[in-house]
GROMACS .gro file of C-alpha atoms in nm:
model
  426
    1MET     CA    1   0.000   0.000   0.000
    2ASN     CA    2   0.301   0.228   0.025
    3ARG     CA    3   0.274   0.351  -0.334
    4VAL     CA    4   0.374   0.707  -0.248
    5LYS     CA    5   0.688   0.587  -0.070
    6SER     CA    6   0.776   0.367  -0.367
    7GLN     CA    7   0.735   0.660  -0.604
    8GLN     CA    8   0.961   0.872  -0.382
    9LYS     CA    9   1.227   0.598  -0.386
   10ALA     CA   10   1.203   0.577  -0.763
   11LEU     CA   11   1.238   0.955  -0.792
   12VAL     CA   12   1.545   0.956  -0.568
   13SER     CA   13   1.702   0.679  -0.780
   14LEU     CA   14   1.623   0.864  -1.103
   15VAL     CA   15   1.768   1.192  -0.978
   16SER     CA   16   2.077   1.008  -0.853
   17VAL     CA   17   2.138   0.857  -1.196
   18LEU     CA   18   2.086   1.197  -1.363
   19MET     CA   19   2.337   1.359  -1.128
   20ALA     CA   20   2.589   1.086  -1.206
   21LEU     CA   21   2.545   1.150  -1.579
   22ILE     CA   22   2.582   1.525  -1.527
   23LEU     CA   23   2.907   1.472  -1.334
   24ALA     CA   24   3.034   1.240  -1.604
   25TYR     CA   25   2.945   1.491  -1.875
   26GLY     CA   26   3.126   1.766  -1.683
   27THR     CA   27   3.442   1.555  -1.676
   28ILE     CA   28   3.423   1.494  -2.050
   29GLY     CA   29   3.360   1.864  -2.111
   30THR     CA   30   3.694   1.959  -1.954
   31SER     CA   31   3.897   1.703  -2.145
   32ALA     CA   32   3.835   1.507  -2.463
   33TRP     CA   33   3.516   1.688  -2.560
   34ASP     CA   34   3.688   2.028  -2.556
   35GLU     CA   35   3.968   1.888  -2.769
   36VAL     CA   36   3.723   1.768  -3.032
   37ASN     CA   37   3.536   2.098  -3.068
   38THR     CA   38   3.615   2.382  -2.834
   39GLU     CA   39   3.377   2.618  -3.018
   40THR     CA   40   3.062   2.403  -2.982
   41ALA     CA   41   2.812   2.582  -2.757
   42THR     CA   42   2.665   2.379  -2.474
   43TYR     CA   43   2.297   2.315  -2.529
   44GLU     CA   44   2.171   2.309  -2.171
   45ASN     CA   45   2.059   2.669  -2.213
   46ASP     CA   46   1.940   2.641  -2.572
   47PRO     CA   47   1.559   2.669  -2.577
   48ALA     CA   48   1.549   2.468  -2.897
   49GLU     CA   49   1.696   2.171  -2.716
   50ALA     CA   50   1.484   2.200  -2.400
   51VAL     CA   51   1.306   1.881  -2.300
   52THR     CA   52   0.943   1.923  -2.201
   53VAL     CA   53   0.709   1.699  -2.010
   54GLU     CA   54   0.347   1.708  -2.118
   55THR     CA   55   0.050   1.534  -1.961
   56ALA     CA   56  -0.207   1.403  -2.204
   57VAL     CA   57  -0.559   1.504  -2.107
   58PRO     CA   58  -0.851   1.294  -2.231
   59GLU     CA   59  -1.119   1.456  -2.441
   60VAL     CA   60  -1.474   1.384  -2.331
   61GLN     CA   61  -1.776   1.384  -2.556
   62GLY     CA   62  -2.046   1.614  -2.427
   63GLU     CA   63  -2.404   1.667  -2.538
   64ASN     CA   64  -2.463   1.689  -2.916
   65SER     CA   65  -2.123   1.524  -2.970
   66GLU     CA   66  -1.937   1.837  -2.862
   67THR     CA   67  -1.583   1.763  -2.756
   68VAL     CA   68  -1.506   1.906  -2.414
   69SER     CA   69  -1.142   1.915  -2.310
   70ALA     CA   70  -1.045   1.864  -1.950
   71PRO     CA   71  -0.816   2.126  -1.794
   72SER     CA   72  -0.476   2.146  -1.964
   73VAL     CA   73  -0.148   2.092  -1.785
   74GLN     CA   74   0.141   2.332  -1.831
   75SER     CA   75   0.455   2.192  -1.994
   76GLU     CA   76   0.767   2.220  -1.784
   77SER     CA   77   1.127   2.255  -1.895
   78ILE     CA   78   1.359   2.020  -1.713
   79VAL     CA   79   1.688   2.132  -1.871
   80ASP     CA   80   1.767   2.492  -1.783
   81GLU     CA   81   1.676   2.467  -1.417
   82PRO     CA   82   1.611   2.129  -1.253
   83ALA     CA   83   1.284   2.140  -1.057
   84THR     CA   84   1.401   1.885  -0.803
   85THR     CA   85   1.745   1.805  -0.667
   86VAL     CA   86   1.869   1.509  -0.469
   87ALA     CA   87   1.887   1.735  -0.164
   88ASP     CA   88   1.526   1.844  -0.219
   89VAL     CA   89   1.404   1.485  -0.228
   90THR     CA   90   1.614   1.343   0.054
   91GLY     CA   91   1.609   1.647   0.280
   92GLY     CA   92   1.986   1.617   0.311
   93ASP     CA   93   2.273   1.858   0.254
   94ALA     CA   94   2.281   1.993  -0.101
   95SER     CA   95   2.651   1.909  -0.115
   96ALA     CA   96   2.557   1.543  -0.112
   97ALA     CA   97   2.432   1.589  -0.468
   98GLU     CA   98   2.789   1.650  -0.581
   99GLU     CA   99   2.906   1.306  -0.473
  100GLU     CA  100   2.941   1.043  -0.741
  101VAL     CA  101   2.655   0.793  -0.732
  102THR     CA  102   2.743   0.427  -0.782
  103GLU     CA  103   2.516   0.128  -0.820
  104PRO     CA  104   2.506  -0.087  -0.503
  105GLU     CA  105   2.673  -0.425  -0.523
  106LEU     CA  106   2.422  -0.709  -0.520
  107PRO     CA  107   2.472  -1.032  -0.323
  108GLU     CA  108   2.574  -1.325  -0.540
  109GLY     CA  109   2.276  -1.478  -0.720
  110GLU     CA  110   2.048  -1.173  -0.681
  111THR     CA  111   1.919  -0.941  -0.952
  112GLY     CA  112   1.817  -0.579  -0.930
  113GLU     CA  113   1.451  -0.687  -0.956
  114ASP     CA  114   1.491  -0.918  -0.655
  115THR     CA  115   1.630  -0.630  -0.450
  116LEU     CA  116   1.338  -0.401  -0.537
  117LEU     CA  117   1.090  -0.664  -0.426
  118ASP     CA  118   1.279  -0.719  -0.101
  119GLU     CA  119   1.278  -0.345  -0.024
  120GLY     CA  120   0.900  -0.321  -0.050
  121THR     CA  121   0.728  -0.656  -0.026
  122GLU     CA  122   0.393  -0.476   0.013
  123GLU     CA  123   0.427  -0.361  -0.346
  124GLU     CA  124   0.475  -0.710  -0.487
  125PRO     CA  125   0.159  -0.812  -0.677
  126LYS     CA  126  -0.038  -1.091  -0.514
  127ASP     CA  127  -0.117  -1.425  -0.672
  128VAL     CA  128  -0.465  -1.496  -0.800
  129PRO     CA  129  -0.639  -1.730  -0.551
  130ALA     CA  130  -0.698  -2.087  -0.660
  131ASP     CA  131  -1.019  -2.184  -0.841
  132VAL     CA  132  -1.098  -1.830  -0.957
  133PRO     CA  133  -1.273  -1.846  -1.297
  134GLU     CA  134  -1.067  -1.715  -1.586
  135GLU     CA  135  -1.320  -1.442  -1.670
  136VAL     CA  136  -1.289  -1.309  -1.313
  137ALA     CA  137  -0.912  -1.356  -1.289
  138LYS     CA  138  -0.859  -1.137  -1.597
  139LEU     CA  139  -1.013  -0.846  -1.406
  140LEU     CA  140  -0.745  -0.864  -1.137
  141VAL     CA  141  -0.529  -0.592  -1.290
  142THR     CA  142  -0.308  -0.563  -0.980
  143SER     CA  143  -0.241  -0.937  -0.946
  144LYS     CA  144   0.088  -1.104  -1.033
  145GLN     CA  145  -0.059  -1.307  -1.320
  146TYR     CA  146  -0.276  -1.035  -1.478
  147TYR     CA  147  -0.093  -0.718  -1.382
  148ASP     CA  148  -0.190  -0.438  -1.622
  149GLU     CA  149   0.085  -0.176  -1.621
  150GLU     CA  150  -0.113   0.079  -1.824
  151THR     CA  151  -0.422   0.055  -1.602
  152VAL     CA  152  -0.216   0.092  -1.285
  153ALA     CA  153  -0.024   0.387  -1.431
  154ASN     CA  154  -0.350   0.561  -1.525
  155ALA     CA  155  -0.489   0.500  -1.178
  156LEU     CA  156  -0.180   0.653  -1.019
  157SER     CA  157  -0.193   0.960  -1.244
  158ILE     CA  158  -0.524   1.111  -1.128
  159PRO     CA  159  -0.490   1.444  -0.940
  160LEU     CA  160  -0.477   1.407  -0.561
  161GLU     CA  161  -0.285   1.715  -0.445
  162SER     CA  162  -0.591   1.921  -0.347
  163ASN     CA  163  -0.969   1.921  -0.359
  164ASP     CA  164  -0.953   2.203  -0.616
  165ALA     CA  165  -0.740   1.977  -0.836
  166ARG     CA  166  -0.987   1.691  -0.795
  167TYR     CA  167  -1.286   1.912  -0.884
  168ASN     CA  168  -1.104   2.062  -1.182
  169PHE     CA  169  -1.031   1.712  -1.309
  170ILE     CA  170  -1.399   1.616  -1.287
  171THR     CA  171  -1.595   1.941  -1.337
  172GLY     CA  172  -1.351   2.183  -1.500
  173SER     CA  173  -1.368   2.426  -1.208
  174ASP     CA  174  -1.246   2.459  -0.850
  175TYR     CA  175  -1.425   2.310  -0.550
  176LYS     CA  176  -1.769   2.439  -0.462
  177VAL     CA  177  -2.088   2.297  -0.314
  178TYR     CA  178  -2.315   2.225  -0.611
  179THR     CA  179  -2.692   2.202  -0.566
  180MET     CA  180  -2.993   2.089  -0.767
  181THR     CA  181  -3.045   2.452  -0.871
  182ASP     CA  182  -2.677   2.535  -0.922
  183LYS     CA  183  -2.526   2.251  -1.123
  184PRO     CA  184  -2.183   2.238  -1.290
  185GLU     CA  185  -2.173   2.301  -1.665
  186TRP     CA  186  -2.053   1.950  -1.744
  187TYR     CA  187  -2.330   1.783  -1.538
  188PRO     CA  188  -2.653   1.981  -1.593
  189SER     CA  189  -2.874   1.672  -1.609
  190GLU     CA  190  -2.865   1.297  -1.571
  191GLY     CA  191  -2.866   1.249  -1.947
  192VAL     CA  192  -2.567   1.474  -2.008
  193ALA     CA  193  -2.380   1.342  -1.704
  194SER     CA  194  -2.428   0.982  -1.818
  195LYS     CA  195  -2.227   1.054  -2.134
  196ARG     CA  196  -1.922   1.103  -1.913
  197MET     CA  197  -1.966   0.764  -1.747
  198SER     CA  198  -1.817   0.424  -1.818
  199THR     CA  199  -1.978   0.089  -1.729
  200PHE     CA  200  -1.747  -0.206  -1.675
  201ASP     CA  201  -1.704  -0.527  -1.475
  202VAL     CA  202  -1.524  -0.547  -1.142
  203PRO     CA  203  -1.435  -0.864  -0.949
  204TYR     CA  204  -1.570  -0.941  -0.602
  205TRP     CA  205  -1.672  -1.223  -0.369
  206VAL     CA  206  -2.028  -1.328  -0.287
  207MET     CA  207  -2.117  -1.526   0.024
  208ASP     CA  208  -2.381  -1.794   0.082
  209LYS     CA  209  -2.570  -1.860   0.407
  210SER     CA  210  -2.295  -2.095   0.524
  211GLY     CA  211  -2.029  -1.829   0.480
  212ASN     CA  212  -1.871  -1.987   0.173
  213ARG     CA  213  -1.724  -1.741  -0.076
  214THR     CA  214  -1.755  -1.759  -0.454
  215ALA     CA  215  -1.561  -1.544  -0.699
  216THR     CA  216  -1.776  -1.348  -0.941
  217SER     CA  217  -1.799  -1.010  -1.110
  218GLY     CA  218  -2.055  -0.738  -1.163
  219LYS     CA  219  -2.098  -0.410  -1.346
  220ILE     CA  220  -2.047  -0.065  -1.201
  221THR     CA  221  -2.095   0.274  -1.368
  222ILE     CA  222  -1.840   0.540  -1.279
  223ASN     CA  223  -1.689   0.856  -1.428
  224GLU     CA  224  -1.478   0.741  -1.723
  225VAL     CA  225  -1.168   0.930  -1.608
  226LEU     CA  226  -1.175   0.728  -1.283
  227ALA     CA  227  -1.242   0.390  -1.444
  228ASP     CA  228  -0.885   0.261  -1.411
  229SER     CA  229  -0.867   0.378  -1.050
  230VAL     CA  230  -1.182   0.180  -0.966
  231LYS     CA  231  -1.054  -0.127  -1.151
  232CYS     CA  232  -0.739  -0.124  -0.938
  233ILE     CA  233  -0.936  -0.068  -0.617
  234PHE     CA  234  -1.163  -0.368  -0.671
  235SER     CA  235  -0.875  -0.584  -0.784
  236ASP     CA  236  -0.696  -0.507  -0.456
  237ILE     CA  237  -1.013  -0.567  -0.250
  238PHE     CA  238  -1.067  -0.902  -0.421
  239LEU     CA  239  -0.710  -1.005  -0.342
  240LEU     CA  240  -0.745  -0.931   0.032
  241GLU     CA  241  -0.694  -1.239   0.247
  242GLU     CA  242  -1.036  -1.192   0.411
  243GLN     CA  243  -1.217  -1.235   0.075
  244PHE     CA  244  -1.452  -0.947   0.159
  245PRO     CA  245  -1.808  -1.027   0.040
  246ILE     CA  246  -2.020  -0.777  -0.153
  247ASN     CA  247  -2.393  -0.797  -0.219
  248TYR     CA  248  -2.470  -0.432  -0.298
  249LEU     CA  249  -2.262  -0.209  -0.523
  250VAL     CA  250  -2.354   0.118  -0.690
  251GLY     CA  251  -2.165   0.408  -0.845
  252PHE     CA  252  -2.329   0.671  -1.068
  253MET     CA  253  -2.670   0.798  -0.949
  254TYR     CA  254  -2.787   1.146  -1.043
  255ARG     CA  255  -2.954   1.276  -0.726
  256LYS     CA  256  -2.924   1.503  -0.425
  257VAL     CA  257  -2.788   1.394  -0.086
  258GLY     CA  258  -3.009   1.222   0.171
  259GLY     CA  259  -3.009   1.111   0.533
  260ALA     CA  260  -3.095   1.251   0.875
  261GLY     CA  261  -3.103   1.630   0.863
  262LEU     CA  262  -3.041   1.625   0.487
  263VAL     CA  263  -3.378   1.520   0.347
  264ASN     CA  264  -3.457   1.879   0.246
  265SER     CA  265  -3.101   1.964   0.145
  266PRO     CA  266  -3.054   2.062  -0.223
  267ILE     CA  267  -2.685   1.957  -0.231
  268LEU     CA  268  -2.595   1.748  -0.536
  269SER     CA  269  -2.458   1.409  -0.433
  270ALA     CA  270  -2.107   1.305  -0.537
  271HIS     CA  271  -2.276   1.006  -0.703
  272SER     CA  272  -2.412   1.253  -0.962
  273PHE     CA  273  -2.058   1.307  -1.091
  274GLY     CA  274  -1.975   0.936  -1.099
  275VAL     CA  275  -1.710   0.985  -0.831
  276ALA     CA  276  -1.874   0.792  -0.544
  277ILE     CA  277  -1.934   0.425  -0.461
  278ASP     CA  278  -2.165   0.262  -0.205
  279ILE     CA  279  -2.097  -0.092  -0.085
  280ASN     CA  280  -2.321  -0.322   0.124
  281HIS     CA  281  -2.594  -0.066   0.189
  282GLY     CA  282  -2.814  -0.044   0.506
  283ASP     CA  283  -2.922  -0.406   0.541
  284TYR     CA  284  -2.578  -0.491   0.673
  285ASP     CA  285  -2.539  -0.207   0.923
  286ASN     CA  286  -2.330   0.020   0.702
  287ASP     CA  287  -2.583   0.303   0.695
  288LEU     CA  288  -2.546   0.670   0.786
  289TYR     CA  289  -2.485   0.773   1.148
  290VAL     CA  290  -2.522   1.134   1.265
  291GLY     CA  291  -2.217   1.310   1.408
  292LYS     CA  292  -1.854   1.293   1.298
  293GLY     CA  293  -1.677   0.973   1.393
  294ASN     CA  294  -1.989   0.790   1.509
  295ASP     CA  295  -1.948   0.429   1.403
  296LEU     CA  296  -2.196   0.193   1.568
  297ARG     CA  297  -2.156  -0.096   1.328
  298ASP     CA  298  -2.149  -0.461   1.423
  299ARG     CA  299  -1.797  -0.549   1.311
  300SER     CA  300  -1.863  -0.920   1.355
  301ASN     CA  301  -2.094  -0.899   1.054
  302PRO     CA  302  -1.892  -1.015   0.750
  303TYR     CA  303  -2.060  -0.750   0.532
  304CYS     CA  304  -1.939  -0.468   0.758
  305ILE     CA  305  -1.685  -0.256   0.569
  306SER     CA  306  -1.351  -0.369   0.708
  307ASP     CA  307  -1.047  -0.156   0.788
  308GLU     CA  308  -0.861  -0.337   0.510
  309VAL     CA  309  -1.121  -0.234   0.250
  310ILE     CA  310  -1.108   0.126   0.373
  311GLU     CA  311  -0.728   0.120   0.345
  312VAL     CA  312  -0.744  -0.005  -0.014
  313PHE     CA  313  -0.963   0.290  -0.116
  314LYS     CA  314  -0.737   0.535   0.066
  315SER     CA  315  -0.424   0.389  -0.093
  316TRP     CA  316  -0.563   0.487  -0.434
  317GLY     CA  317  -0.652   0.839  -0.317
  318TRP     CA  318  -1.023   0.794  -0.236
  319ASN     CA  319  -1.198   0.914   0.082
  320TRP     CA  320  -1.417   0.717   0.321
  321GLY     CA  321  -1.763   0.849   0.408
  322GLY     CA  322  -1.714   0.734   0.766
  323GLU     CA  323  -1.506   1.050   0.811
  324PHE     CA  324  -1.763   1.310   0.699
  325ASP     CA  325  -1.773   1.609   0.936
  326ILE     CA  326  -2.146   1.583   1.010
  327CYS     CA  327  -2.205   1.212   0.990
  328SER     CA  328  -2.053   0.869   0.946
  329ASP     CA  329  -2.170   0.724   0.614
  330THR     CA  330  -1.972   0.405   0.645
  331MET     CA  331  -2.082   0.235   0.322
  332HIS     CA  332  -1.972   0.534   0.112
  333PHE     CA  333  -1.644   0.614  -0.068
  334GLN     CA  334  -1.570   0.908  -0.296
  335TYR     CA  335  -1.292   1.066  -0.500
  336PHE     CA  336  -1.396   1.420  -0.399
  337GLY     CA  337  -1.298   1.563  -0.062
  338LEU     CA  338  -1.546   1.526   0.223
  339GLU     CA  339  -1.609   1.890   0.311
  340PHE     CA  340  -1.898   1.945   0.066
  341LEU     CA  341  -2.152   1.767   0.289
  342GLN     CA  342  -2.302   2.022   0.525
  343TYR     CA  343  -2.628   2.112   0.696
  344GLU     CA  344  -2.828   2.409   0.571
  345SER     CA  345  -2.852   2.559   0.920
  346ASP     CA  346  -2.704   2.532   1.269
  347GLU     CA  347  -3.016   2.343   1.378
  348PRO     CA  348  -3.065   2.063   1.123
  349PHE     CA  349  -3.331   1.897   1.342
  350PRO     CA  350  -3.633   2.069   1.501
  351VAL     CA  351  -3.580   2.157   1.868
  352LEU     CA  352  -3.861   2.003   2.076
  353GLU     CA  353  -3.965   2.136   2.416
  354VAL     CA  354  -4.278   2.123   2.635
  355GLY     CA  355  -4.501   2.426   2.575
  356LYS     CA  356  -4.303   2.542   2.271
  357THR     CA  357  -4.361   2.261   2.025
  358ALA     CA  358  -4.657   2.250   1.791
  359LYS     CA  359  -4.813   1.920   1.692
  360SER     CA  360  -4.611   1.760   1.417
  361ASN     CA  361  -4.498   1.437   1.254
  362VAL     CA  362  -4.153   1.503   1.400
  363VAL     CA  363  -4.295   1.442   1.748
  364LEU     CA  364  -4.459   1.121   1.627
  365ASN     CA  365  -4.125   1.012   1.480
  366LEU     CA  366  -3.951   1.084   1.811
  367ARG     CA  367  -4.214   0.879   1.999
  368SER     CA  368  -4.162   0.584   1.762
  369ARG     CA  369  -3.788   0.590   1.824
  370LEU     CA  370  -3.827   0.608   2.202
  371VAL     CA  371  -4.073   0.316   2.191
  372LYS     CA  372  -3.816   0.111   2.002
  373LEU     CA  373  -3.552   0.204   2.261
  374GLY     CA  374  -3.784   0.108   2.549
  375TYR     CA  375  -3.849   0.453   2.695
  376LEU     CA  376  -4.217   0.469   2.592
  377LYS     CA  377  -4.492   0.207   2.567
  378LYS     CA  378  -4.680   0.354   2.272
  379ALA     CA  379  -4.608   0.594   1.987
  380THR     CA  380  -4.944   0.767   1.949
  381GLY     CA  381  -4.976   1.145   1.971
  382LYS     CA  382  -4.819   1.436   1.785
  383LYS     CA  383  -4.798   1.664   2.089
  384TYR     CA  384  -4.478   1.707   2.291
  385ASP     CA  385  -4.631   1.662   2.638
  386LYS     CA  386  -4.493   1.604   2.989
  387ASP     CA  387  -4.495   1.223   2.954
  388LEU     CA  388  -4.282   1.244   2.642
  389ALA     CA  389  -4.051   1.495   2.812
  390GLU     CA  390  -4.001   1.254   3.104
  391ALA     CA  391  -3.907   0.975   2.863
  392VAL     CA  392  -3.658   1.210   2.697
  393LYS     CA  393  -3.506   1.302   3.035
  394LYS     CA  394  -3.455   0.933   3.117
  395PHE     CA  395  -3.286   0.877   2.780
  396GLN     CA  396  -3.064   1.181   2.832
  397GLU     CA  397  -2.963   1.067   3.179
  398ASP     CA  398  -2.878   0.716   3.054
  399ASN     CA  399  -2.658   0.861   2.781
  400GLY     CA  400  -2.462   1.120   2.976
  401LEU     CA  401  -2.661   1.423   2.858
  402GLU     CA  402  -2.816   1.699   3.066
  403PRO     CA  403  -3.165   1.567   3.160
  404ASP     CA  404  -3.357   1.883   3.071
  405GLY     CA  405  -3.622   1.724   2.847
  406ILE     CA  406  -3.525   1.948   2.554
  407VAL     CA  407  -3.461   1.757   2.232
  408ASP     CA  408  -3.185   1.959   2.064
  409TYR     CA  409  -2.909   1.846   1.826
  410GLU     CA  410  -2.704   1.681   2.104
  411THR     CA  411  -3.005   1.468   2.202
  412TRP     CA  412  -3.118   1.392   1.848
  413VAL     CA  413  -2.778   1.248   1.752
  414PRO     CA  414  -2.782   0.942   1.982
  415ILE     CA  415  -3.157   0.889   1.939
  416ILE     CA  416  -3.119   0.876   1.560
  417ASN     CA  417  -2.802   0.668   1.570
  418PHE     CA  418  -2.952   0.405   1.800
  419THR     CA  419  -3.253   0.379   1.566
  420HIS     CA  420  -3.077   0.459   1.238
  421ASP     CA  421  -3.270   0.191   1.048
  422MET     CA  422  -3.594   0.389   1.090
  423SER     CA  423  -3.711   0.640   0.829
  424TYR     CA  424  -3.616   1.008   0.852
  425VAL     CA  425  -3.876   1.285   0.846
  426PHE     CA  426  -3.650   1.582   0.910
   0.00000   0.00000   0.00000
């Protein structure tokens, strides 16, 4: 999983070799080369000879077959003024860059490839498990037998440096909270957005009632520029030792956000951009919990999203919904940053209090939840009366809250989380 560290090691090695070549060239320049042609100008500073690095940006077909180009990347010269030095990469003394770099001697019988694998065994592709059907095995693009260098390279090339960079890659503009009435130009409707999507097969395990796993595959629809990233993610998840089972999987859905306190929110879901994935929804206790960091899942349930699955997504630059600021949406993963999800007001749930609360379905919903939790015997009545207030006080006392009988945000959070499988009316 240490891909970033491996890339840093590779960069250090590359810079080291370049410095060695520069030193060697300098030696030649003061001896034999000068004797051959002392009037030849050096070309390090000749713009005509400058080497540039360009990043190819895919063109995406928009509505009416219009070609829409993703944001361009500036070319950089790497001749006149090196962007990175050995000292920059290693954090060491710049004088160290002047030392001659030599290849390390390998123990007898070892090759350079063997040494690289020994230095980072986590990076060595895993074997395909036995008895996996050929049509599934071919989807394991990060496995030893079916490693796809191009797919992995594409997956590693997506922008991760900032949320602005991520949004520019997907929408053509910097980060902002988009809503159903303020949509990005590239995603004005489901029909137009769907033209930017790609549907493909990913491998995963299914589980029978006895707990036996079977290798299979299924289709997912995702933003086409993230397709290779998703292929690598599900290849890695499939190759986990736990053989994580999946029975619900969805990517692109053009809709607004939902959940407690968000039912009336107009915010456009990350699923609308094809940059979000839900796995093992609700039925297996991976639903949304109110409040940052709240995670009340039954981890003994094999369908519960495991730490290993979360780590796979993170290793490819994706974020886990369990770390949203206002909730813990544990079945959810997305390429975008997590800060877009927010309540419309400081009081996302109605504050209920004796003498100040009108009759409403919210009160009835509260009663139903307290009945389920054992604090009331029946759920009838839309009025917030003294009996209901006493039940609330008992709940507050049992959960370390001030027993004042006022149902504010701090009281709603545990009530909703303990009954999260019930419908939301807020």
